[in-house]
Amino acid sequence: MLKYVNTGIVFQEIPDEVTLAINISNCPCHCPGCHSHYLWEDIGLPLNTEAIDNFVEEYGTDITCISFMGGDSDPKGVNMLAQYIHEEHPQFRVAWYSGKTVISSSINKKDFDYIKIGPFIRHLGPLKNPTTNQRLYRISDAGDMQDITSRFWRISQ
Amino acid sequence: MENFSDSKNQKVSQNGKLHDEHRTLNIISINNKMEIKNFTITKRDGSKDLFSLDKIMNAIVKAFESVDYPADLGTISKILSHLDIHDDITVEDIQNQVEEALMREGFYKVAKSFMLYRQAHTEDRETLAKLQFLSEYCESVNAATGSKYDANANVEHKNIATLIGELPKSGFIRLNRRMLTDRIKKMYGKDLADEYIDKLTHHFIYKNDETSLANYCASITMYPWLIGGTVAIGGNSTAPTNLKSFAGGFVNMVFMVSSMLSGACATPEFLMYMNYFIGKEYGLDYWKRPNDQADLSLKKRTIDKVITDYFEQIVYTLNQPTGARNYQAVFWNVAYYDRYYFESIFGEFYFPDGSKPDWDGLSWLQKRFMKWFNKERTKTLLTFPVETMALLTDENGDPKDKEWGDFTAEMYSEGHSFFTYMSNNADSLSSCCRLRNEITDNGFSYTLGAGGVSTGSKSVLTINLNRCIQYAVNHKMDYLEYLGTVIDLCHKVQMAYNENLKELQEHGMLPLFDAGYINIGRQYLTIGINGLVEAAEFMGLKITPNDEYLHFVQGILGLIEKYNRQYRTKDVMFNCEMIPAENVGVKHAKWDREDGYFVPRDCYNSYFYVVEDDSLTIIDKFKLHGAPYIEHLTGGSALHMNLEEHLSKEQYLHLLKVAAKEGCNYFTFNIPNTVCNDCGHIDKRYLKECPHCHSKNVDYMTRIIGYLKRVSNFSQARQEEAGRRYYAHAGYQTAKI
């Protein structure tokens, strides 16, 4: 079962969205240099449809997007919740930050609006570095994937 | 004199025995000086010293000599025999006794000379204290840290001009207290005047801007200037007739107005008038062809260049240190409007030539000014004007004027820092960095212009909530009941202040009122609050959006509003503001800690949340400055959303919606700008290293309270507070870099 440790409101992870990020534990990726070591263990509260409803209740339209940070140990579980959000709370976009190099074959991409893939590799850097191995895709209603990683490389003012 | 000796005799008879013993002891002592050396005395600076009879004798002998009166040892001994010397006696006490002894023995002339001698020394000591302050000020790291009474980061450099401003501050404080207590005595009796001083000196309340005589801040109408120039307020310039005289005259007018205010001066009509004069010069449709050549000089300036040159002239001039204001720049504020806010306030407005303001031109000019100012700030650290965007919202909480809602988000995403005021009706304008003032009249008059823009605050008197509430709880009192007595006192004091102000006006001392720039009846008397969060923490409440904290906040602010309404008359209005507390926040924390109160941080918050708390989300902060919390805060409190990184336009646009939904009507986003101390490069981002020369010797420009300043200009204590402020990470990725 999916469990989450904490949440946060973030702006950098998904461009142009005000995102509720849900930090999922029991991460199997164990990337060297991982900055969320605490998410390696199977700890936290159950992440189920009830938890999703509570978040929606708490944040309402203050957020535009809900993002699952991790959950690679149970991609089907993440997919189920993504589908639930799209059906029950269609006002929100759904994102998934996966640490795998390819998108799990057991999910339906159409249930997501954004998917990030790629483990964190220290010398290649995070999404912000143009050298990064990580990729963020925008998924259209038709299921087409557009690589929008370059949005993170915006030249500063 | 008779009364004097009567009361003295009484005292002697009451303590007769004790006195006799001492006297015996002293007479013996005088005959045997060795014994006396065992006494210690307390000097004025609190240090101890051995008692020296010679010093007293010398002083007495000198007093006799000064009036050519012979003094033999017998006379001196007799006077000395009256002295009641005990261990640790203060110098002042000994001198008082000498005075009394001289009079008791009938040497009135000598006594008078002795008193005059003491007074001269007191004055000397005051001068010495000033000299010491002078040398400490010269040694201090910056002007705000050196300032003893009213630290202010709006002074960039310390020099002879700022020092001249500092020196008389203590005199002003004494004068203001005297004027106010005299008036309170007349209106409410001596007990209340004493109560005021008692509450003031024990830091239950704080009188803001006590170092100045002028009333606080004002949002002015410039209509009287448009019609008559500055003559009515003591200047010599006539009404502006073209763009050039507008730009030059405007600057002079703002300097003059500001020198008669202790706080900020807001000119909400600045761009509207400028648009009028540009239109007169280049045609109402000038904004459709800004690249047309506008002058015949070799530079072939375009209309746009002419306009931005005037922006430059006005903004740079008004950011200069000002002589009449202790070398501070004037606290200049401007407003921008969306179409609907503009129509609400200026819908009935007519220029002297009978024309109405042109919205299309103004809309273009507002945008041009914001873009220009944002860019200019990458070249120079410009603090003023402080800008407020006034937006009306529709029933869904979306900006009613979509074009201006979009533009607001666009400017934030381009890194421009300004305030936004959002409301579903045009009910307020801000007169300074944070204080907003409700508009009571949106009408237009042919002599005074738009009624709505003339507002502000006459005086701020602040309640130290943390101390008041702890005092009540510690003394087993109902804290709201106790607060009620403090709030009532504050209202009476403010009423007394208002009477003093009216008297000044009657004597022609306040031309801003007489000339119609501001209206005494439309200016608020402001009750300030400080230490609200700290008081809640003392009560064991969690500072998050929760019902208990909300109930606490509403209880206190609702009580203040109750008194605000109770004391309101047709001439006097009150509002309540969470004060910025640039230096009071630090002082209150220090004083309260010294007196043993619970003080959770070194500088009291100016927000409904704890600035250094990193567990609150951005949404939480909007909630904590949302409608239920600010409902009774009629004078406003701007939410400063501290962020580490700039967001995208879409994200800001959504946050405008969040603000509207939560009812947070007054806010700004604050991302520290980086200034390189080595190459001077200014970057809109919050960086640890200069992107230009890669130096790590960088400083930041951020809002100390309401206005943007270099952190190194903050006072020492404020710099420490700024260091602890939490700038929300926009995401995990960036947080870890």
PDB file of N, CA and C in Angstrom, chain A residues 7-18 21 23 35 58-64 69 97 116 126-128 134 151 154 156-157, chain B residues 413-415 617-620 623 643 645-651 654-655 657-658 661-662 683-685 729-734 736-737:
ATOM      1  N   THR A   7       3.428  16.654   2.920  1.00  0.00           N
ATOM      2  CA  THR A   7       3.048  17.318   1.663  1.00  0.00           C
ATOM      3  C   THR A   7       3.624  18.715   1.658  1.00  0.00           C
ATOM      4  N   GLY A   8       3.571  19.361   0.525  1.00  0.00           N
ATOM      5  CA  GLY A   8       4.020  20.751   0.452  1.00  0.00           C
ATOM      6  C   GLY A   8       3.407  21.419  -0.760  1.00  0.00           C
ATOM      7  N   ILE A   9       3.350  22.759  -0.699  1.00  0.00           N
ATOM      8  CA  ILE A   9       2.898  23.498  -1.875  1.00  0.00           C
ATOM      9  C   ILE A   9       4.155  23.911  -2.634  1.00  0.00           C
ATOM     10  N   VAL A  10       4.269  23.503  -3.883  1.00  0.00           N
ATOM     11  CA  VAL A  10       5.495  23.797  -4.636  1.00  0.00           C
ATOM     12  C   VAL A  10       5.178  24.472  -5.977  1.00  0.00           C
ATOM     13  N   PHE A  11       6.165  25.174  -6.487  1.00  0.00           N
ATOM     14  CA  PHE A  11       5.983  25.932  -7.727  1.00  0.00           C
ATOM     15  C   PHE A  11       6.970  25.533  -8.812  1.00  0.00           C
ATOM     16  N   GLN A  12       8.153  25.033  -8.373  1.00  0.00           N
ATOM     17  CA  GLN A  12       9.193  24.762  -9.356  1.00  0.00           C
ATOM     18  C   GLN A  12       9.032  23.399 -10.029  1.00  0.00           C
ATOM     19  N   GLU A  13       8.412  22.449  -9.357  1.00  0.00           N
ATOM     20  CA  GLU A  13       8.373  21.088  -9.885  1.00  0.00           C
ATOM     21  C   GLU A  13       7.565  20.973 -11.170  1.00  0.00           C
ATOM     22  N   ILE A  14       6.418  21.659 -11.200  1.00  0.00           N
ATOM     23  CA  ILE A  14       5.557  21.619 -12.384  1.00  0.00           C
ATOM     24  C   ILE A  14       5.343  23.055 -12.876  1.00  0.00           C
ATOM     25  N   PRO A  15       5.859  23.379 -14.056  1.00  0.00           N
ATOM     26  CA  PRO A  15       5.780  24.755 -14.539  1.00  0.00           C
ATOM     27  C   PRO A  15       4.338  25.266 -14.611  1.00  0.00           C
ATOM     28  N   ASP A  16       4.163  26.488 -14.212  1.00  0.00           N
ATOM     29  CA  ASP A  16       2.890  27.217 -14.304  1.00  0.00           C
ATOM     30  C   ASP A  16       1.779  26.690 -13.395  1.00  0.00           C
ATOM     31  N   GLU A  17       2.057  25.646 -12.605  1.00  0.00           N
ATOM     32  CA  GLU A  17       1.014  25.116 -11.731  1.00  0.00           C
ATOM     33  C   GLU A  17       1.329  25.472 -10.273  1.00  0.00           C
ATOM     34  N   VAL A  18       0.254  25.542  -9.472  1.00  0.00           N
ATOM     35  CA  VAL A  18       0.420  25.633  -8.024  1.00  0.00           C
ATOM     36  C   VAL A  18       0.122  24.222  -7.509  1.00  0.00           C
ATOM     37  N   ALA A  21       2.388  18.780  -3.543  1.00  0.00           N
ATOM     38  CA  ALA A  21       3.291  17.650  -3.727  1.00  0.00           C
ATOM     39  C   ALA A  21       3.113  16.687  -2.568  1.00  0.00           C
ATOM     40  N   ASN A  23       4.638  13.517  -0.738  1.00  0.00           N
ATOM     41  CA  ASN A  23       5.887  12.763  -0.671  1.00  0.00           C
ATOM     42  C   ASN A  23       5.630  11.328  -0.235  1.00  0.00           C
ATOM     43  N   HIS A  35      18.291  13.419  -1.996  1.00  0.00           N
ATOM     44  CA  HIS A  35      18.133  14.406  -0.938  1.00  0.00           C
ATOM     45  C   HIS A  35      16.895  14.142  -0.094  1.00  0.00           C
ATOM     46  N   GLU A  58      -9.074  20.291   2.094  1.00  0.00           N
ATOM     47  CA  GLU A  58      -8.220  21.274   2.755  1.00  0.00           C
ATOM     48  C   GLU A  58      -7.798  22.395   1.798  1.00  0.00           C
ATOM     49  N   TYR A  59      -7.419  22.045   0.599  1.00  0.00           N
ATOM     50  CA  TYR A  59      -6.840  23.060  -0.289  1.00  0.00           C
ATOM     51  C   TYR A  59      -7.809  23.619  -1.321  1.00  0.00           C
ATOM     52  N   GLY A  60      -8.863  22.878  -1.612  1.00  0.00           N
ATOM     53  CA  GLY A  60      -9.854  23.371  -2.556  1.00  0.00           C
ATOM     54  C   GLY A  60      -9.212  23.880  -3.835  1.00  0.00           C
ATOM     55  N   THR A  61      -9.681  25.029  -4.285  1.00  0.00           N
ATOM     56  CA  THR A  61      -9.138  25.558  -5.542  1.00  0.00           C
ATOM     57  C   THR A  61      -7.888  26.393  -5.322  1.00  0.00           C
ATOM     58  N   ASP A  62      -7.341  26.362  -4.092  1.00  0.00           N
ATOM     59  CA  ASP A  62      -6.090  27.087  -3.871  1.00  0.00           C
ATOM     60  C   ASP A  62      -4.943  26.461  -4.666  1.00  0.00           C
ATOM     61  N   ILE A  63      -5.107  25.169  -5.016  1.00  0.00           N
ATOM     62  CA  ILE A  63      -4.076  24.510  -5.828  1.00  0.00           C
ATOM     63  C   ILE A  63      -4.642  24.194  -7.212  1.00  0.00           C
ATOM     64  N   THR A  64      -3.737  23.966  -8.169  1.00  0.00           N
ATOM     65  CA  THR A  64      -4.195  23.632  -9.523  1.00  0.00           C
ATOM     66  C   THR A  64      -3.780  22.215  -9.910  1.00  0.00           C
ATOM     67  N   MET A  69       4.992  12.380  -5.545  1.00  0.00           N
ATOM     68  CA  MET A  69       6.445  12.394  -5.562  1.00  0.00           C
ATOM     69  C   MET A  69       6.913  10.997  -5.142  1.00  0.00           C
ATOM     70  N   TYR A  97       6.081  12.213 -10.224  1.00  0.00           N
ATOM     71  CA  TYR A  97       7.543  12.264 -10.262  1.00  0.00           C
ATOM     72  C   TYR A  97       8.049  10.854 -10.020  1.00  0.00           C
ATOM     73  N   LYS A 116       7.286  12.970 -14.754  1.00  0.00           N
ATOM     74  CA  LYS A 116       8.745  13.158 -14.751  1.00  0.00           C
ATOM     75  C   LYS A 116       9.386  11.799 -14.595  1.00  0.00           C
ATOM     76  N   PRO A 126      20.079  18.146 -11.388  1.00  0.00           N
ATOM     77  CA  PRO A 126      18.621  18.082 -11.378  1.00  0.00           C
ATOM     78  C   PRO A 126      18.027  18.693 -12.653  1.00  0.00           C
ATOM     79  N   LEU A 127      16.727  18.717 -12.732  1.00  0.00           N
ATOM     80  CA  LEU A 127      16.013  19.229 -13.911  1.00  0.00           C
ATOM     81  C   LEU A 127      16.472  20.619 -14.350  1.00  0.00           C
ATOM     82  N   LYS A 128      16.919  21.398 -13.362  1.00  0.00           N
ATOM     83  CA  LYS A 128      17.294  22.782 -13.648  1.00  0.00           C
ATOM     84  C   LYS A 128      18.542  22.873 -14.537  1.00  0.00           C
ATOM     85  N   GLN A 134      17.132  13.773 -16.352  1.00  0.00           N
ATOM     86  CA  GLN A 134      15.703  13.692 -16.026  1.00  0.00           C
ATOM     87  C   GLN A 134      14.876  14.407 -17.102  1.00  0.00           C
ATOM     88  N   ARG A 151      11.679  23.963 -20.034  1.00  0.00           N
ATOM     89  CA  ARG A 151      11.049  25.034 -19.251  1.00  0.00           C
ATOM     90  C   ARG A 151      11.847  25.344 -17.967  1.00  0.00           C
ATOM     91  N   ARG A 154      14.990  28.094 -18.225  1.00  0.00           N
ATOM     92  CA  ARG A 154      14.731  29.492 -18.537  1.00  0.00           C
ATOM     93  C   ARG A 154      15.924  30.368 -18.152  1.00  0.00           C
ATOM     94  N   SER A 156      17.731  33.382 -16.823  1.00  0.00           N
ATOM     95  CA  SER A 156      17.276  34.274 -15.753  1.00  0.00           C
ATOM     96  C   SER A 156      17.156  35.710 -16.247  1.00  0.00           C
ATOM     97  N   GLN A 157      16.399  36.487 -15.449  1.00  0.00           N
ATOM     98  CA  GLN A 157      16.269  37.912 -15.776  1.00  0.00           C
ATOM     99  C   GLN A 157      17.580  38.613 -15.469  1.00  0.00           C
TER     100      GLN A 157
ATOM    101  N   SER B 413       5.961  38.265 -12.340  1.00  0.00           N
ATOM    102  CA  SER B 413       6.827  37.213 -12.906  1.00  0.00           C
ATOM    103  C   SER B 413       8.091  37.812 -13.508  1.00  0.00           C
ATOM    104  N   GLU B 414       8.043  39.091 -13.849  1.00  0.00           N
ATOM    105  CA  GLU B 414       9.259  39.732 -14.355  1.00  0.00           C
ATOM    106  C   GLU B 414      10.130  40.240 -13.208  1.00  0.00           C
ATOM    107  N   GLY B 415       9.732  39.917 -11.997  1.00  0.00           N
ATOM    108  CA  GLY B 415      10.580  40.243 -10.854  1.00  0.00           C
ATOM    109  C   GLY B 415      10.327  41.612 -10.252  1.00  0.00           C
ATOM    110  N   THR B 617       2.730  26.628   4.618  1.00  0.00           N
ATOM    111  CA  THR B 617       2.806  26.754   3.163  1.00  0.00           C
ATOM    112  C   THR B 617       2.372  28.157   2.759  1.00  0.00           C
ATOM    113  N   ILE B 618       2.609  28.471   1.498  1.00  0.00           N
ATOM    114  CA  ILE B 618       2.185  29.763   0.963  1.00  0.00           C
ATOM    115  C   ILE B 618       0.678  29.933   1.114  1.00  0.00           C
ATOM    116  N   ILE B 619      -0.045  28.828   0.903  1.00  0.00           N
ATOM    117  CA  ILE B 619      -1.512  28.880   1.039  1.00  0.00           C
ATOM    118  C   ILE B 619      -1.889  29.200   2.497  1.00  0.00           C
ATOM    119  N   ASP B 620      -1.169  28.580   3.448  1.00  0.00           N
ATOM    120  CA  ASP B 620      -1.426  28.855   4.864  1.00  0.00           C
ATOM    121  C   ASP B 620      -1.288  30.348   5.156  1.00  0.00           C
ATOM    122  N   LYS B 623      -4.140  32.260   3.990  1.00  0.00           N
ATOM    123  CA  LYS B 623      -5.269  32.021   4.904  1.00  0.00           C
ATOM    124  C   LYS B 623      -5.125  32.863   6.174  1.00  0.00           C
ATOM    125  N   LEU B 643       9.484  34.780  -0.866  1.00  0.00           N
ATOM    126  CA  LEU B 643       9.788  33.617  -1.696  1.00  0.00           C
ATOM    127  C   LEU B 643      11.266  33.635  -2.059  1.00  0.00           C
ATOM    128  N   GLU B 645      12.362  32.171  -4.920  1.00  0.00           N
ATOM    129  CA  GLU B 645      12.500  32.269  -6.368  1.00  0.00           C
ATOM    130  C   GLU B 645      11.259  32.874  -6.987  1.00  0.00           C
ATOM    131  N   HIS B 646      11.448  33.483  -8.138  1.00  0.00           N
ATOM    132  CA  HIS B 646      10.312  34.030  -8.865  1.00  0.00           C
ATOM    133  C   HIS B 646       9.457  32.911  -9.429  1.00  0.00           C
ATOM    134  N   LEU B 647       8.148  33.167  -9.515  1.00  0.00           N
ATOM    135  CA  LEU B 647       7.225  32.189 -10.068  1.00  0.00           C
ATOM    136  C   LEU B 647       6.874  32.602 -11.493  1.00  0.00           C
ATOM    137  N   SER B 648       6.105  31.749 -12.158  1.00  0.00           N
ATOM    138  CA  SER B 648       5.707  32.092 -13.527  1.00  0.00           C
ATOM    139  C   SER B 648       4.438  32.947 -13.483  1.00  0.00           C
ATOM    140  N   LYS B 649       4.150  33.583 -14.600  1.00  0.00           N
ATOM    141  CA  LYS B 649       2.977  34.448 -14.686  1.00  0.00           C
ATOM    142  C   LYS B 649       1.705  33.677 -14.330  1.00  0.00           C
ATOM    143  N   GLU B 650       1.585  32.442 -14.853  1.00  0.00           N
ATOM    144  CA  GLU B 650       0.388  31.631 -14.596  1.00  0.00           C
ATOM    145  C   GLU B 650       0.252  31.350 -13.097  1.00  0.00           C
ATOM    146  N   GLN B 651       1.389  31.091 -12.455  1.00  0.00           N
ATOM    147  CA  GLN B 651       1.338  30.796 -11.020  1.00  0.00           C
ATOM    148  C   GLN B 651       0.928  32.028 -10.221  1.00  0.00           C
ATOM    149  N   HIS B 654      -2.714  32.582 -10.584  1.00  0.00           N
ATOM    150  CA  HIS B 654      -3.496  31.703  -9.707  1.00  0.00           C
ATOM    151  C   HIS B 654      -3.437  32.193  -8.253  1.00  0.00           C
ATOM    152  N   LEU B 655      -2.265  32.663  -7.831  1.00  0.00           N
ATOM    153  CA  LEU B 655      -2.161  33.143  -6.445  1.00  0.00           C
ATOM    154  C   LEU B 655      -3.015  34.391  -6.216  1.00  0.00           C
ATOM    155  N   LYS B 657      -5.896  34.694  -7.476  1.00  0.00           N
ATOM    156  CA  LYS B 657      -7.205  34.066  -7.210  1.00  0.00           C
ATOM    157  C   LYS B 657      -7.271  33.534  -5.785  1.00  0.00           C
ATOM    158  N   VAL B 658      -6.165  32.888  -5.368  1.00  0.00           N
ATOM    159  CA  VAL B 658      -6.114  32.353  -3.998  1.00  0.00           C
ATOM    160  C   VAL B 658      -6.315  33.494  -3.003  1.00  0.00           C
ATOM    161  N   LYS B 661      -9.865  34.570  -2.997  1.00  0.00           N
ATOM    162  CA  LYS B 661     -10.732  33.558  -2.389  1.00  0.00           C
ATOM    163  C   LYS B 661     -10.601  33.571  -0.858  1.00  0.00           C
ATOM    164  N   GLU B 662      -9.363  33.691  -0.379  1.00  0.00           N
ATOM    165  CA  GLU B 662      -9.162  33.698   1.071  1.00  0.00           C
ATOM    166  C   GLU B 662      -9.505  35.057   1.681  1.00  0.00           C
ATOM    167  N   ASP B 683      20.880  41.863  -9.554  1.00  0.00           N
ATOM    168  CA  ASP B 683      20.161  40.753 -10.160  1.00  0.00           C
ATOM    169  C   ASP B 683      18.845  40.571  -9.430  1.00  0.00           C
ATOM    170  N   LYS B 684      17.783  40.309 -10.179  1.00  0.00           N
ATOM    171  CA  LYS B 684      16.457  40.168  -9.580  1.00  0.00           C
ATOM    172  C   LYS B 684      16.324  38.891  -8.757  1.00  0.00           C
ATOM    173  N   ARG B 685      17.282  37.994  -8.894  1.00  0.00           N
ATOM    174  CA  ARG B 685      17.176  36.717  -8.186  1.00  0.00           C
ATOM    175  C   ARG B 685      17.901  36.770  -6.836  1.00  0.00           C
ATOM    176  N   HIS B 729      10.949  28.077  -0.182  1.00  0.00           N
ATOM    177  CA  HIS B 729      11.529  27.459  -1.363  1.00  0.00           C
ATOM    178  C   HIS B 729      10.385  27.179  -2.310  1.00  0.00           C
ATOM    179  N   ALA B 730      10.623  27.453  -3.548  1.00  0.00           N
ATOM    180  CA  ALA B 730       9.554  27.215  -4.505  1.00  0.00           C
ATOM    181  C   ALA B 730       9.447  25.736  -4.825  1.00  0.00           C
ATOM    182  N   GLY B 731      10.448  24.957  -4.485  1.00  0.00           N
ATOM    183  CA  GLY B 731      10.374  23.533  -4.777  1.00  0.00           C
ATOM    184  C   GLY B 731      11.541  22.792  -4.167  1.00  0.00           C
ATOM    185  N   TYR B 732      11.504  21.465  -4.270  1.00  0.00           N
ATOM    186  CA  TYR B 732      12.567  20.658  -3.665  1.00  0.00           C
ATOM    187  C   TYR B 732      13.862  20.783  -4.437  1.00  0.00           C
ATOM    188  N   GLN B 733      13.714  20.779  -5.752  1.00  0.00           N
ATOM    189  CA  GLN B 733      14.890  20.806  -6.622  1.00  0.00           C
ATOM    190  C   GLN B 733      15.808  21.942  -6.215  1.00  0.00           C
ATOM    191  N   THR B 734      15.203  23.114  -6.096  1.00  0.00           N
ATOM    192  CA  THR B 734      15.998  24.299  -5.831  1.00  0.00           C
ATOM    193  C   THR B 734      16.449  24.330  -4.381  1.00  0.00           C
ATOM    194  N   LYS B 736      17.600  22.183  -2.561  1.00  0.00           N
ATOM    195  CA  LYS B 736      18.770  21.404  -2.211  1.00  0.00           C
ATOM    196  C   LYS B 736      20.037  21.905  -2.882  1.00  0.00           C
ATOM    197  N   ILE B 737      19.911  22.860  -3.722  1.00  0.00           N
ATOM    198  CA  ILE B 737      21.104  23.324  -4.436  1.00  0.00           C
ATOM    199  C   ILE B 737      21.884  24.325  -3.586  1.00  0.00           C
TER     200      ILE B 737
END
